Tab-separated table of C-alpha atoms in Angstrom:
chain	number	residue	atom	x	y	z
A	213	MET	CA	30.495	17.592	19.343
A	214	ASN	CA	33.859	19.100	20.009
A	215	LEU	CA	37.200	18.329	18.263
A	216	SER	CA	38.604	16.452	21.334
A	217	SER	CA	35.929	13.732	21.153
A	218	LEU	CA	36.568	13.349	17.409
A	219	LYS	CA	40.329	12.789	18.152
A	220	ARG	CA	39.331	9.718	20.255
A	221	VAL	CA	37.562	8.067	17.414
A	222	ASN	CA	39.766	5.353	15.839
A	223	PHE	CA	38.766	5.771	12.110
A	224	LYS	CA	41.008	2.868	11.076
A	225	THR	CA	39.029	0.590	13.371
A	226	ILE	CA	35.804	1.906	12.063
A	227	LYS	CA	36.898	1.383	8.472
A	228	THR	CA	38.078	-2.173	9.274
A	229	ASN	CA	34.702	-2.940	11.061
A	230	PHE	CA	32.735	-1.581	8.111
A	231	GLN	CA	34.651	-3.724	5.653
A	232	GLU	CA	34.261	-6.802	7.837
A	233	GLY	CA	30.567	-6.124	8.141
A	234	PHE	CA	30.103	-5.720	4.373
A	235	LYS	CA	31.962	-8.897	3.720
A	236	ASN	CA	29.598	-10.744	6.128
A	237	LEU	CA	26.625	-8.942	4.426
A	238	ALA	CA	27.878	-10.165	1.017
A	239	GLU	CA	28.326	-13.717	2.308
A	240	GLY	CA	24.769	-14.192	3.494
A	241	GLY	CA	23.156	-10.956	4.736
A	242	PHE	CA	21.721	-10.072	1.234
A	243	ARG	CA	19.935	-13.440	1.081
A	244	GLN	CA	18.621	-12.950	4.740
A	245	ILE	CA	17.296	-9.505	3.977
A	246	PHE	CA	15.680	-10.796	0.745
A	247	ASN	CA	13.969	-13.703	2.599
A	248	ARG	CA	12.577	-11.399	5.252
A	249	ILE	CA	10.766	-9.215	2.597
A	250	ASP	CA	7.151	-9.914	2.161
A	251	GLN	CA	6.815	-10.082	-1.684
A	252	LEU	CA	2.985	-10.449	-1.510
A	253	GLY	CA	2.847	-7.275	0.638
A	254	ILE	CA	4.913	-5.468	-2.010
A	255	LYS	CA	2.451	-6.528	-4.614
A	256	LYS	CA	-0.467	-5.380	-2.512
A	257	GLY	CA	1.315	-2.073	-1.826
A	258	VAL	CA	2.041	-1.428	-5.651
A	259	ASP	CA	-1.577	-2.416	-6.487
A	260	SER	CA	-3.061	-0.102	-4.007
A	261	MET	CA	-0.706	2.880	-4.147
A	262	GLY	CA	0.811	2.687	-7.593
A	263	ILE	CA	4.458	2.302	-8.301
A	264	ASP	CA	5.525	5.944	-7.830
A	265	LYS	CA	3.857	6.258	-4.448
A	266	PHE	CA	5.368	2.916	-3.394
A	267	ILE	CA	8.847	4.093	-4.317
A	268	ASN	CA	8.245	7.305	-2.521
A	269	GLN	CA	7.181	5.335	0.650
A	270	CYS	CA	10.363	3.377	0.534
A	271	ALA	CA	12.389	6.509	0.072
A	272	TYR	CA	10.710	8.070	3.246
A	273	LEU	CA	11.404	4.905	5.184
A	274	ALA	CA	14.955	5.001	4.174
A	275	ALA	CA	15.166	8.772	5.035
A	276	GLY	CA	13.951	7.990	8.543
A	277	SER	CA	16.758	5.840	9.591
A	278	GLY	CA	19.245	8.142	7.893
A	279	LEU	CA	17.858	11.055	9.860
A	280	VAL	CA	17.941	9.197	13.262
A	281	THR	CA	21.412	7.818	12.618
A	282	GLY	CA	22.799	11.240	11.720
A	283	VAL	CA	21.237	13.390	14.580
A	284	GLY	CA	23.423	11.947	17.453
A	285	GLY	CA	26.842	12.329	16.095
A	286	VAL	CA	29.669	9.699	16.623
A	287	SER	CA	27.928	7.624	19.294
A	288	THR	CA	24.788	7.302	17.261
A	289	MET	CA	26.644	6.721	14.108
A	290	LEU	CA	28.626	3.793	15.519
A	291	ILE	CA	25.506	2.076	16.677
A	292	GLY	CA	22.939	3.375	14.193
A	293	THR	CA	24.800	2.991	11.040
A	294	PRO	CA	24.562	-0.813	10.728
A	295	VAL	CA	20.699	-0.563	11.302
A	296	ASP	CA	20.566	2.395	8.768
A	297	VAL	CA	22.566	0.313	6.134
A	298	ILE	CA	20.319	-2.739	6.575
A	299	ASN	CA	17.166	-0.399	6.282
A	300	LEU	CA	18.625	1.205	3.215
A	301	ILE	CA	19.268	-2.068	1.544
A	302	THR	CA	15.937	-3.508	2.615
A	303	GLN	CA	14.271	-0.347	0.891
A	304	GLN	CA	16.434	-0.822	-2.137
A	305	PHE	CA	15.393	-4.556	-2.360
A	306	ARG	CA	11.598	-3.496	-1.866
A	307	VAL	CA	11.893	-0.888	-4.762
A	308	THR	CA	13.634	-3.458	-6.984
A	309	LEU	CA	10.903	-6.095	-6.262
A	310	ALA	CA	8.087	-3.521	-6.732
A	311	ILE	CA	9.328	-2.298	-10.093
A	312	SER	CA	10.029	-5.935	-11.226
A	313	TYR	CA	6.357	-6.691	-10.342
A	314	HIS	CA	5.110	-3.512	-11.975
A	315	TYR	CA	6.680	-4.452	-15.283
A	316	THR	CA	6.388	-8.274	-15.279
A	317	GLY	CA	3.316	-8.887	-13.208
A	318	LYS	CA	5.253	-11.586	-11.277
A	319	SER	CA	4.857	-11.152	-7.532
A	320	ARG	CA	7.489	-13.811	-6.691
A	321	ILE	CA	11.055	-13.865	-7.852
A	322	SER	CA	13.999	-16.136	-6.975
A	323	PHE	CA	16.977	-14.652	-5.010
A	324	ASP	CA	19.340	-15.299	-7.952
A	325	ASN	CA	17.200	-13.557	-10.578
A	326	PHE	CA	16.526	-10.815	-8.040
A	327	PHE	CA	20.211	-10.237	-7.296
A	328	LYS	CA	20.947	-9.925	-11.037
A	329	ILE	CA	18.486	-6.937	-11.002
A	330	VAL	CA	20.083	-5.551	-7.921
A	331	ALA	CA	23.652	-5.974	-9.438
A	332	SER	CA	22.536	-4.216	-12.556
A	333	SER	CA	21.029	-1.315	-10.474
A	334	VAL	CA	24.449	-0.591	-8.876
A	335	LYS	CA	26.317	-1.086	-12.282
A	336	ALA	CA	27.838	-4.438	-11.296
A	337	ASP	CA	28.649	-6.933	-14.027
A	338	THR	CA	25.497	-9.055	-14.577
A	339	GLN	CA	27.130	-11.360	-17.159
A	340	LEU	CA	29.091	-13.113	-14.502
A	341	ALA	CA	27.303	-15.901	-12.521
A	342	ILE	CA	25.979	-14.996	-9.150
A	343	SER	CA	28.822	-15.512	-6.783
A	344	LYS	CA	30.416	-14.443	-3.615
A	345	ASN	CA	32.540	-12.046	-5.730
A	346	ILE	CA	29.622	-10.277	-7.262
A	347	MET	CA	28.004	-9.928	-3.932
A	348	GLU	CA	31.062	-8.550	-2.495
A	349	GLU	CA	31.230	-6.101	-5.393
A	350	VAL	CA	27.723	-4.873	-4.797
A	351	ALA	CA	28.342	-4.605	-1.102
A	352	GLU	CA	31.437	-2.513	-1.875
A	353	LYS	CA	29.504	-0.201	-4.301
A	354	ILE	CA	26.798	0.237	-1.738
A	355	LEU	CA	29.412	1.004	0.903
A	356	MET	CA	31.064	3.506	-1.408
A	357	GLY	CA	27.823	5.230	-1.871
A	358	LEU	CA	27.334	5.391	1.957
A	359	GLY	CA	30.863	6.088	2.933
A	360	SER	CA	30.941	9.833	2.427
A	361	LYS	CA	27.496	9.989	4.063
A	362	ALA	CA	28.957	8.230	7.212
A	363	MET	CA	31.433	10.945	7.736
A	364	ARG	CA	28.931	13.797	7.379
A	365	ARG	CA	26.927	12.148	10.071
A	366	LEU	CA	29.455	13.222	12.678
A	367	VAL	CA	27.784	16.520	12.937
A	368	PRO	CA	24.560	16.373	14.961
A	369	VAL	CA	21.210	17.624	13.506
A	370	VAL	CA	22.961	18.761	10.245
A	371	GLY	CA	24.167	15.073	9.901
A	372	GLY	CA	20.562	13.964	10.485
A	373	VAL	CA	19.212	16.197	7.742
A	374	ILE	CA	22.034	15.118	5.361
A	375	GLY	CA	21.753	11.378	6.276
A	376	GLY	CA	17.935	11.447	5.760
A	377	THR	CA	18.189	13.436	2.494
A	378	ILE	CA	20.934	11.183	1.034
A	379	ASN	CA	18.975	8.077	1.941
A	380	TYR	CA	15.831	9.479	0.307
A	381	LEU	CA	17.623	10.527	-2.877
A	382	PHE	CA	19.576	7.270	-3.065
A	383	ILE	CA	16.228	5.188	-3.057
A	384	LYS	CA	14.638	7.594	-5.429
A	385	LYS	CA	17.708	7.331	-7.837
A	386	ILE	CA	17.624	3.416	-7.631
A	387	GLY	CA	13.898	3.649	-8.486
A	388	LYS	CA	14.478	5.889	-11.469
A	389	GLU	CA	17.249	3.809	-12.895
A	390	LEU	CA	15.347	0.594	-12.457
A	391	MET	CA	12.193	2.072	-14.051
A	392	GLU	CA	14.241	3.341	-17.042
A	393	GLN	CA	15.963	-0.078	-17.441
A	394	HIS	CA	12.562	-1.884	-17.416
A	395	LYS	CA	11.034	0.694	-19.876
A	396	LEU	CA	13.918	0.041	-22.338
A	397	ARG	CA	13.540	-3.689	-22.009
A	398	HIS	CA	9.849	-3.723	-22.634
A	399	GLU	CA	9.935	-1.181	-25.557
A	400	HIS	CA	12.151	-3.490	-27.688
C-alpha cells in the first residue's frame, strides 16, 4: 500500500461508522450473538476438551479472523473488520459461557446473567441494572480494545500477523481474567 491510497481514506467517516455500528451492536447485537451460540455445544466442548483447550480453540478462531482481516490492508479492513469484531465478540462470549459452565456446572444461562459476567470481564460496572447504557459502555470498551488494532491492519501481511496475534491474546486474556474471578468466588 502506498501513501496516496491512504490519503483517500476518510478516517472521520470510518470512525463515525464504527461508532454507529457499536451503538447498534449495543442495542440488540449482543443479544443476537448470544442467542446464536449453542450453549449445549459449549458444554460438550468443555467436557471433551477441558476448559484450557476450549479457551485455546476460541483464541485460535479469533486469531483466524484477525489474520484474514489484517492481510489485505485498507480494503479488507473496511469490509472485514465488522466480521472480525462479531467473531471476536462471539469467541469472548463462548469463553465466558465455557468458564461459567466449568465452575457452576450450569450449561444454560440467561442473557441478563450472562451479560453481567461479560460486563465484569471488561471492567464495566456490574452493580447497575442491565441497560442500554451498560451495553453501550461494554461496546465502547471492546471498541477501545480493538481501535488501535484496526489502524495497524492498514499494513498488509504485518497487519495480518498483528491482527491475528492481538485477537488471540485478547481471548486468552479474557479467559484468564474470568478464570481468576471464578476461582476467587469459589474459594470464599
